[in-house]
Every structure is written in structure tokens, then in C-alpha cells.
Coordinates of C-alpha atoms in Angstrom, one line a residue:
M1 CA 165.2 -26.8 -134.7
Q2 CA 166.9 -28.6 -132.0
S3 CA 170.3 -27.7 -130.4
H4 CA 171.5 -30.6 -128.7
E5 CA 173.6 -29.6 -125.9
F6 CA 172.5 -32.0 -124.0
G7 CA 172.1 -31.3 -120.8
F8 CA 172.5 -34.6 -120.5
Y9 CA 173.6 -33.8 -118.9
R10 CA 187.5 -39.9 -98.2
G11 CA 190.0 -41.5 -98.6
I12 CA 191.9 -42.2 -101.5
L13 CA 192.6 -46.8 -100.5
S14 CA 188.7 -46.9 -98.8
C15 CA 186.6 -45.3 -101.8
T16 CA 189.4 -46.4 -105.0
Y17 CA 192.1 -48.9 -105.8
V18 CA 194.7 -46.5 -105.9
D19 CA 198.0 -46.5 -104.8
A20 CA 200.8 -44.0 -106.3
R21 CA 203.4 -47.5 -106.4
T22 CA 199.5 -49.5 -108.4
C23 CA 199.1 -46.3 -110.8
S24 CA 203.2 -45.5 -111.8
E25 CA 202.5 -49.0 -112.7
A26 CA 199.8 -49.4 -115.2
L27 CA 201.1 -45.8 -116.8
T28 CA 204.4 -46.9 -117.7
A29 CA 202.9 -49.6 -118.4
D30 CA 201.7 -47.7 -121.7
T31 CA 203.5 -45.1 -122.3
G32 CA 201.8 -44.4 -126.3
C33 CA 198.3 -43.6 -123.9
C34 CA 199.6 -42.5 -120.1
T35 CA 202.6 -41.4 -119.6
R36 CA 204.4 -40.4 -115.8
H37 CA 206.5 -37.8 -116.1
S38 CA 208.5 -37.4 -113.3
H39 CA 210.0 -34.8 -113.9
R40 CA 208.0 -32.6 -114.1
R41 CA 208.4 -30.2 -111.4
R42 CA 204.9 -27.2 -110.6
G43 CA 205.7 -23.4 -110.8
S44 CA 204.9 -21.9 -108.1
A45 CA 201.8 -19.7 -107.3
R46 CA 201.9 -15.9 -109.8
T47 CA 200.1 -13.1 -108.5
G48 CA 197.4 -13.0 -107.3
D49 CA 196.4 -16.7 -107.3
G50 CA 197.0 -16.8 -103.6
L51 CA 193.4 -19.2 -103.3
F52 CA 195.5 -22.4 -104.0
S53 CA 198.3 -22.0 -101.8
H54 CA 196.5 -23.0 -98.3
N55 CA 200.1 -26.2 -98.6
R56 CA 199.6 -27.9 -95.1
A57 CA 203.6 -27.0 -92.4
M58 CA 204.3 -30.5 -91.4
S59 CA 206.5 -29.4 -89.5
G60 CA 208.3 -26.3 -88.1
T61 CA 209.4 -25.0 -91.5
T62 CA 208.8 -27.3 -93.6
T63 CA 206.0 -27.5 -95.5
K64 CA 204.7 -31.7 -97.4
P65 CA 202.5 -31.1 -100.5
T66 CA 199.4 -33.8 -100.2
H67 CA 197.6 -34.9 -102.8
V68 CA 194.1 -33.8 -101.4
M69 CA 191.5 -31.9 -102.6
R70 CA 189.8 -29.1 -100.5
E71 CA 186.5 -26.8 -101.6
V72 CA 186.7 -24.2 -102.2
A73 CA 185.3 -21.0 -99.7
Y74 CA 182.9 -18.6 -101.0
E75 CA 185.4 -15.7 -100.8
E76 CA 186.8 -17.7 -103.0
L77 CA 185.3 -17.9 -105.8
A78 CA 185.5 -14.8 -108.2
G79 CA 189.2 -15.2 -108.1
L80 CA 188.8 -18.6 -109.0
K81 CA 186.5 -17.4 -111.7
D82 CA 189.5 -14.7 -112.5
R83 CA 191.5 -17.4 -113.0
M84 CA 189.4 -19.8 -115.1
S85 CA 188.5 -16.8 -117.3
R86 CA 192.3 -17.9 -118.4
Y87 CA 191.5 -20.7 -119.7
L88 CA 188.4 -20.0 -122.1
P89 CA 186.6 -21.5 -123.7
H90 CA 187.5 -24.4 -123.3
S91 CA 187.4 -23.8 -118.9
G92 CA 183.4 -22.9 -119.6
S93 CA 181.3 -24.9 -118.0
I94 CA 183.2 -24.9 -114.8
Y95 CA 183.7 -20.8 -115.8
G96 CA 179.7 -21.1 -115.3
M97 CA 179.0 -22.5 -113.0
L98 CA 181.5 -20.3 -110.8
D99 CA 179.9 -17.4 -112.3
T100 CA 175.7 -18.8 -111.2
K101 CA 176.8 -19.4 -108.0
L102 CA 178.3 -16.7 -106.9
R103 CA 174.8 -14.6 -109.1
H104 CA 173.3 -17.0 -107.5
P105 CA 174.3 -17.9 -103.7
L106 CA 170.4 -18.8 -102.2
V107 CA 169.8 -21.3 -104.3
K108 CA 169.0 -24.5 -102.9
E109 CA 169.2 -25.9 -107.0
F110 CA 172.2 -24.6 -107.4
S111 CA 174.1 -25.9 -105.4
T112 CA 177.3 -27.2 -106.3
A113 CA 180.7 -28.0 -104.7
V114 CA 183.4 -26.9 -105.7
Y115 CA 186.7 -28.1 -105.2
V116 CA 191.2 -27.4 -106.2
P117 CA 194.2 -29.3 -104.5
D118 CA 195.1 -28.5 -101.3
S119 CA 198.9 -27.9 -102.2
H120 CA 199.2 -27.6 -104.9
S121 CA 199.6 -23.5 -105.6
S122 CA 200.2 -23.7 -109.2
S123 CA 198.4 -26.5 -110.4
S124 CA 194.4 -25.3 -112.7
L125 CA 193.2 -28.8 -111.6
V126 CA 189.3 -28.4 -110.5
V127 CA 186.1 -30.4 -109.8
A128 CA 182.4 -29.0 -109.8
T129 CA 179.5 -31.6 -108.4
P130 CA 177.6 -31.7 -108.4
S131 CA 177.0 -30.1 -111.9
C132 CA 173.2 -31.2 -112.2
S133 CA 170.0 -32.4 -109.7
S134 CA 170.1 -36.1 -111.6
D135 CA 169.9 -39.4 -109.0
L136 CA 174.3 -40.3 -111.3
K137 CA 176.5 -39.0 -109.5
S138 CA 177.4 -35.7 -111.6
L139 CA 181.5 -34.0 -111.9
T140 CA 182.6 -31.5 -114.1
V141 CA 186.3 -31.4 -114.0
F142 CA 188.6 -29.2 -115.6
W143 CA 192.2 -28.4 -116.1
W144 CA 194.3 -27.3 -118.4
P145 CA 196.4 -30.1 -120.1
E146 CA 199.4 -28.6 -120.6
E147 CA 200.0 -27.6 -116.7
E148 CA 198.8 -31.2 -115.8
A149 CA 201.0 -33.4 -117.2
D150 CA 202.0 -36.1 -113.9
D151 CA 199.3 -38.4 -114.5
E152 CA 199.7 -40.0 -110.7
D153 CA 199.4 -36.7 -109.5
L154 CA 196.1 -36.8 -111.5
A155 CA 194.8 -40.3 -110.4
L156 CA 196.3 -39.4 -106.5
L157 CA 194.6 -35.5 -106.3
L158 CA 190.9 -36.7 -108.6
A159 CA 190.5 -40.0 -105.7
S160 CA 191.2 -37.7 -102.9
L161 CA 187.8 -36.7 -103.4
P162 CA 185.7 -36.6 -101.2
S163 CA 181.8 -38.5 -101.4
C164 CA 183.2 -39.1 -105.4
R165 CA 183.3 -43.3 -105.6
W166 CA 185.1 -44.2 -108.8
D167 CA 183.6 -47.5 -109.2
Q168 CA 180.5 -46.5 -108.9
P169 CA 179.2 -44.4 -112.2
L170 CA 179.5 -41.4 -112.0
F171 CA 178.7 -38.9 -114.7
F172 CA 180.9 -36.2 -116.5
Y173 CA 178.9 -33.6 -117.6
A174 CA 180.4 -31.0 -120.2
C175 CA 184.0 -31.3 -119.9
S176 CA 186.1 -31.1 -122.7
I177 CA 187.1 -33.6 -125.4
P178 CA 191.1 -33.9 -124.2
V179 CA 190.0 -33.9 -119.9
L180 CA 187.1 -37.0 -120.9
R181 CA 190.0 -38.6 -123.2
K182 CA 193.1 -38.1 -120.3
L183 CA 190.2 -39.6 -117.5
E184 CA 189.1 -42.1 -119.2
S185 CA 192.5 -43.0 -119.7
L186 CA 193.2 -42.8 -116.1
M187 CA 190.2 -45.3 -115.5
N188 CA 190.9 -48.1 -118.1
H189 CA 194.9 -48.0 -116.9
K190 CA 193.7 -48.5 -113.2
C191 CA 194.9 -45.3 -112.6
L192 CA 191.2 -44.8 -111.0
A193 CA 188.5 -47.6 -109.9
G194 CA 190.5 -49.9 -110.3
G195 CA 189.4 -50.3 -113.6
Q196 CA 186.4 -52.5 -112.6
T197 CA 184.1 -49.3 -115.1
V198 CA 182.8 -49.5 -118.2
W199 CA 183.6 -46.1 -120.1
H200 CA 180.7 -44.6 -121.3
R201 CA 181.5 -41.9 -124.7
T202 CA 178.0 -41.2 -124.2
S203 CA 176.9 -37.7 -125.9
E204 CA 179.7 -35.0 -127.8
G205 CA 180.0 -32.3 -129.1
I206 CA 181.3 -28.3 -130.5
L207 CA 181.5 -25.5 -128.2
Y208 CA 180.6 -22.5 -130.5
S209 CA 180.2 -18.8 -129.9
I210 CA 178.8 -15.8 -131.3
S211 CA 180.5 -11.9 -131.0
R212 CA 178.4 -9.2 -130.5
E213 CA 180.1 -8.1 -133.7
D214 CA 178.2 -11.1 -135.2
L215 CA 174.7 -10.9 -132.7
Q216 CA 171.7 -10.6 -136.2
D217 CA 169.0 -7.6 -135.8
H218 CA 166.0 -10.4 -136.3
Q219 CA 161.8 -10.0 -135.2
L220 CA 159.7 -12.6 -135.1
P221 CA 156.4 -12.9 -138.0
P222 CA 153.1 -11.4 -137.0
G223 CA 151.5 -13.5 -134.0
F224 CA 154.2 -13.9 -131.8
T225 CA 155.9 -12.6 -128.7
M226 CA 159.1 -13.0 -126.8
R227 CA 158.9 -12.9 -122.8
P228 CA 161.6 -15.1 -120.8
L229 CA 160.3 -18.7 -119.1
R230 CA 158.5 -19.2 -115.9
P231 CA 158.5 -21.9 -113.2
E232 CA 155.0 -22.6 -114.6
D233 CA 156.4 -23.3 -118.2
T234 CA 158.2 -26.9 -116.9
P235 CA 155.2 -28.7 -117.7
T236 CA 156.2 -27.9 -121.6
V237 CA 159.7 -27.9 -121.9
R238 CA 160.1 -30.9 -119.7
S239 CA 157.5 -33.0 -121.2
W240 CA 159.7 -32.2 -125.1
W241 CA 163.2 -32.6 -123.7
K242 CA 164.5 -36.2 -125.0
Y243 CA 167.8 -35.5 -121.4
N244 CA 165.1 -34.9 -118.5
W245 CA 166.9 -37.4 -116.7
S246 CA 169.6 -34.4 -115.9
E247 CA 167.6 -32.2 -113.5
T248 CA 165.0 -33.2 -111.4
Y249 CA 161.3 -30.9 -111.7
A250 CA 162.0 -28.9 -109.4
A251 CA 165.4 -28.0 -110.1
L252 CA 164.3 -27.4 -114.0
S253 CA 161.8 -25.0 -112.7
S254 CA 164.6 -23.1 -110.5
L255 CA 166.4 -22.7 -114.2
L256 CA 163.5 -21.2 -115.8
G257 CA 162.9 -18.7 -112.8
C258 CA 166.1 -17.4 -112.0
L259 CA 168.6 -18.0 -115.2
A260 CA 168.4 -16.5 -118.0
S261 CA 166.1 -18.0 -120.9
V262 CA 163.6 -16.9 -123.7
G263 CA 160.3 -18.3 -125.2
V264 CA 158.6 -17.7 -127.9
F265 CA 154.3 -18.0 -127.6
E266 CA 152.2 -17.4 -130.0
E267 CA 148.8 -15.2 -129.1
A268 CA 145.2 -15.8 -128.3
A269 CA 143.8 -15.0 -131.9
E270 CA 141.6 -11.5 -131.2
G271 CA 138.6 -12.7 -129.1
G272 CA 139.9 -15.1 -128.5
E273 CA 140.1 -17.0 -124.8
G274 CA 143.4 -18.9 -123.0
D275 CA 146.8 -18.6 -122.0
R276 CA 148.9 -17.6 -124.8
K277 CA 150.6 -21.0 -126.3
L278 CA 154.5 -21.8 -125.6
V279 CA 156.7 -22.3 -128.7
S280 CA 159.6 -22.0 -128.8
W281 CA 162.6 -21.7 -126.1
I282 CA 165.6 -21.8 -125.3
H283 CA 167.4 -20.7 -121.9
Q284 CA 171.1 -21.0 -119.8
Y285 CA 171.9 -24.0 -117.6
K286 CA 173.7 -24.1 -114.0
N287 CA 177.3 -24.3 -116.1
G288 CA 176.0 -21.1 -118.3
Y289 CA 175.6 -23.0 -121.1
M290 CA 172.5 -22.0 -123.3
G291 CA 170.7 -25.1 -125.1
N292 CA 167.2 -27.3 -124.8
T293 CA 166.5 -25.6 -127.9
F294 CA 163.3 -26.6 -129.4
T295 CA 160.4 -25.5 -131.1
L296 CA 156.6 -27.2 -131.4
P297 CA 156.6 -29.3 -135.0
E298 CA 153.4 -27.4 -136.5
Y299 CA 155.8 -24.2 -135.3
R300 CA 158.9 -24.6 -137.2
R301 CA 160.0 -22.6 -140.7
L302 CA 158.9 -20.1 -139.0
G303 CA 162.6 -17.8 -137.8
L304 CA 160.8 -18.9 -133.5
A305 CA 163.9 -20.7 -132.5
R306 CA 166.6 -18.7 -134.8
G307 CA 164.8 -15.6 -132.6
A308 CA 165.1 -16.6 -129.5
T309 CA 168.3 -18.3 -129.1
L310 CA 169.8 -14.8 -131.3
A311 CA 168.1 -12.7 -128.2
L312 CA 169.2 -14.9 -125.6
A313 CA 172.8 -14.0 -126.6
R314 CA 172.9 -10.8 -126.5
E315 CA 171.2 -10.7 -122.9
A316 CA 174.2 -13.0 -121.9
I317 CA 176.7 -10.4 -123.8
E318 CA 175.0 -8.0 -122.3
S319 CA 175.0 -9.2 -118.1
G320 CA 178.8 -10.6 -119.2
R321 CA 177.9 -13.8 -119.4
P322 CA 179.7 -16.2 -122.8
P323 CA 176.8 -17.1 -124.9
Y324 CA 178.1 -20.7 -124.7
L325 CA 176.2 -23.4 -126.4
V326 CA 176.7 -27.4 -128.3
I327 CA 176.2 -29.1 -130.9
D328 CA 176.1 -32.8 -131.2
E329 CA 179.7 -33.5 -134.0
T330 CA 177.3 -35.1 -136.0
N331 CA 173.9 -32.8 -135.9
T332 CA 174.6 -31.3 -139.0
G333 CA 171.7 -29.2 -140.0
S334 CA 171.9 -27.7 -136.1
I335 CA 175.4 -26.5 -137.3
L336 CA 174.2 -25.4 -140.6
F337 CA 171.7 -23.1 -138.7
H338 CA 174.5 -22.2 -135.9
E339 CA 176.8 -21.3 -137.9
K340 CA 174.0 -18.6 -140.4
I341 CA 173.2 -16.5 -137.5
G342 CA 176.4 -15.9 -136.3
F343 CA 178.4 -18.5 -133.8
K344 CA 181.6 -20.0 -135.1
K345 CA 183.4 -23.0 -132.8
Q346 CA 184.8 -23.2 -129.9
C347 CA 186.1 -27.3 -128.9
G348 CA 185.8 -30.0 -128.0
V349 CA 182.8 -30.5 -125.2
G350 CA 181.6 -34.2 -124.1
W351 CA 178.6 -35.5 -121.7
N352 CA 180.7 -38.8 -120.9
V353 CA 180.1 -41.5 -118.5
S354 CA 181.2 -44.3 -116.5
L355 CA 180.0 -48.1 -115.3
P356 CA 180.4 -51.1 -113.4
P357 CA 180.6 -53.7 -115.8
G358 CA 177.1 -55.1 -116.3
V359 CA 175.5 -52.0 -115.6
A360 CA 173.1 -51.1 -118.6
L361 CA 173.4 -46.8 -119.1
E362 CA 170.0 -46.6 -119.9
D363 CA 169.1 -48.0 -116.0
V364 CA 170.6 -44.8 -115.4
T365 CA 169.4 -42.4 -117.2
R366 CA 165.5 -42.7 -117.1
A367 CA 163.0 -39.8 -117.0
Q368 CA 163.0 -39.3 -112.7
N369 CA 159.6 -39.6 -112.5
D370 CA 158.9 -36.8 -109.5

């Protein structure tokens, strides 16, 4: 049984084709897809939301809003994580990345820059990059649609992201489906990348979670034991991973060595020699999601994946993390399996890719042989 969470996984004018007039014209050309709400006025920052209120004084006592994203300082992460908790489960990926940065600030492979609007104090827009260690530029983008109704503002803010060229290959990692659809619309309406890219809805699925009350007790059959995965288990895990292009060997080793995971091992026969054999596993990603669930074919239908999944979900809950995982919406077998053991649907999540015309998806998603 495999849960497909798809580990699969500055200037505004210099790196994009965006300007306010062009974006506004494009947005109003097709009001059915992308509407410019020029009348919308952002509210003032709520109490305790001071991390977004870094307005720049332009002269005297006046302050002029700008469309610029700034990087969040480490001391602001806890406050931003608390703010993102208000939008769970939709903000789950950003929330999880913030949690990982706070818990493991010194792990190089977990380095992720987090950006928020510099002057829009009440904005819910957050971007984290890189989301994974793939050579393909990866971003996790979140905003709450009800609070970000101005498409032109969104486009200008996104266009200001440092080191992000919207006309180049981009991997949108574990974003909510409404956010992905809006990004696709902005790209198609020439608000980002000048309309010079092709959007691929690469992998999309359903976010599932389980409550403490729904956790079931499960015993492994005789001859099997569980323990956390270790870096030395990387070759086995990587060799069976369909989306191993999304993480380097070193990054996957760090995931297994630093984040929560469960491996099921077949015990050596009595009197036998050699190490125990890793036969089933599940681990946490940098965004906090559980995934890459896999059982070797000859060991399936023994309840091993069930035991590993429930054990990792229990550990997540006890550690204060949401026990999230994503299942391909077409994988009915995995959906039935997880619902049977207590998981419930939350929201849609996807992994989409934007590519220049003529660039094949396979060209940027090959396994990294490092």
C-alpha cells in the first residue's frame, strides 16, 4: 500500500513582465476568471499581528504602501506560525515548514526562506522557498482567498520575490487547490511571466488527517519490529521512491535522520546472520506532512503499513504537529485504506509545475544521481 502524497514533490520589471497597467488590463479582460477588485481596502493589522507591519515611511508622517515581499526574520517565525494556524488545514504546508524551521534551525538541508508582504499588514500571503532540494525552483505559496481579493496586488507582490523568475521552470509544492488555480489564472492572464509559460497540473490529491480519538491500536504480526528510520536507510527508501527527483540524497538522509519516521523491519531468523530487513516505511517531510508510505511487494497485506502509519500519526499528535498526509484523488485503494484506519478528508492539495514552452516535464523531473 502506498500513500501518494507526491513528495513530488528583484526587481519586478527585470525578472517578470508585470506592470500595474498590463496586469490590470489582463485581469479585466476576462472577469469570469480573474477579477480586479479595485475597491477593496485592506484592514489594519490585528492585535498581535505586528510581524507584518513593517511599513516604510516615505516622507514626514506619511507612509506609502509598496508591493514588495520581505524575508521573515527567525524571531518572527513563531508569531507567523501562530497566524498560519488560523487557516489550517489549508495552510498546512506553510505551517509545517515554519514548524520545521523552529525545531531544526541548524539543519542545512531544511533551510527555507519565508517571505511576507512588507507593507500590507493584514495580508495572509506567505511564500516559502525552496520547498524541497530539487534542482527545479520550488515554492510553497499560501494566502486565504477571502482576504486576498485583489489580483493585481497579488501579482505585483509575487513578482517582487527575490531570485524568482516567473518565466523559468517553477515547482509549486503542496499548495492548496484554490491557490494553485489562482496562480494558474495569473500566469495565463499575463500578470506573471507575460503568459510565456505552460502550466502543468502535475499531481493533485486530498489532504487527510486523523484525530487522537480515532487512533486505533495495532499490533504487528510476529517476526516484525518498528523503529525510526536512520540515514543508513536512505538507499532502500530512495530506490523505491517514484518522486526521488524531488530530494537529493543528502536531503533525504537529513529527513530520515532528523524528522519523525517509522520503519518496519523483518527480524532475522533465529540463529541467522545479517541485519534486519527494512520492509515498510513512512516518514515526515520538511513541510510536516507524512508520506512516501511504502511496503515491499512481497510483504503487503500483513498490516505493516497500517501499523507504521498509525504509529507516526500518534507521534505527530503527541509532538503537537497535525498528522497530515495527501492521497492522490484517483488512488481509490489508498483512500479506502486510510479512511478505514480513521483518517478523514480535509481539503485539496496539489503539486503543479510551470514551464517555458517547449520544455518537457520529464526534462526537469529526472532522478538526481548524486
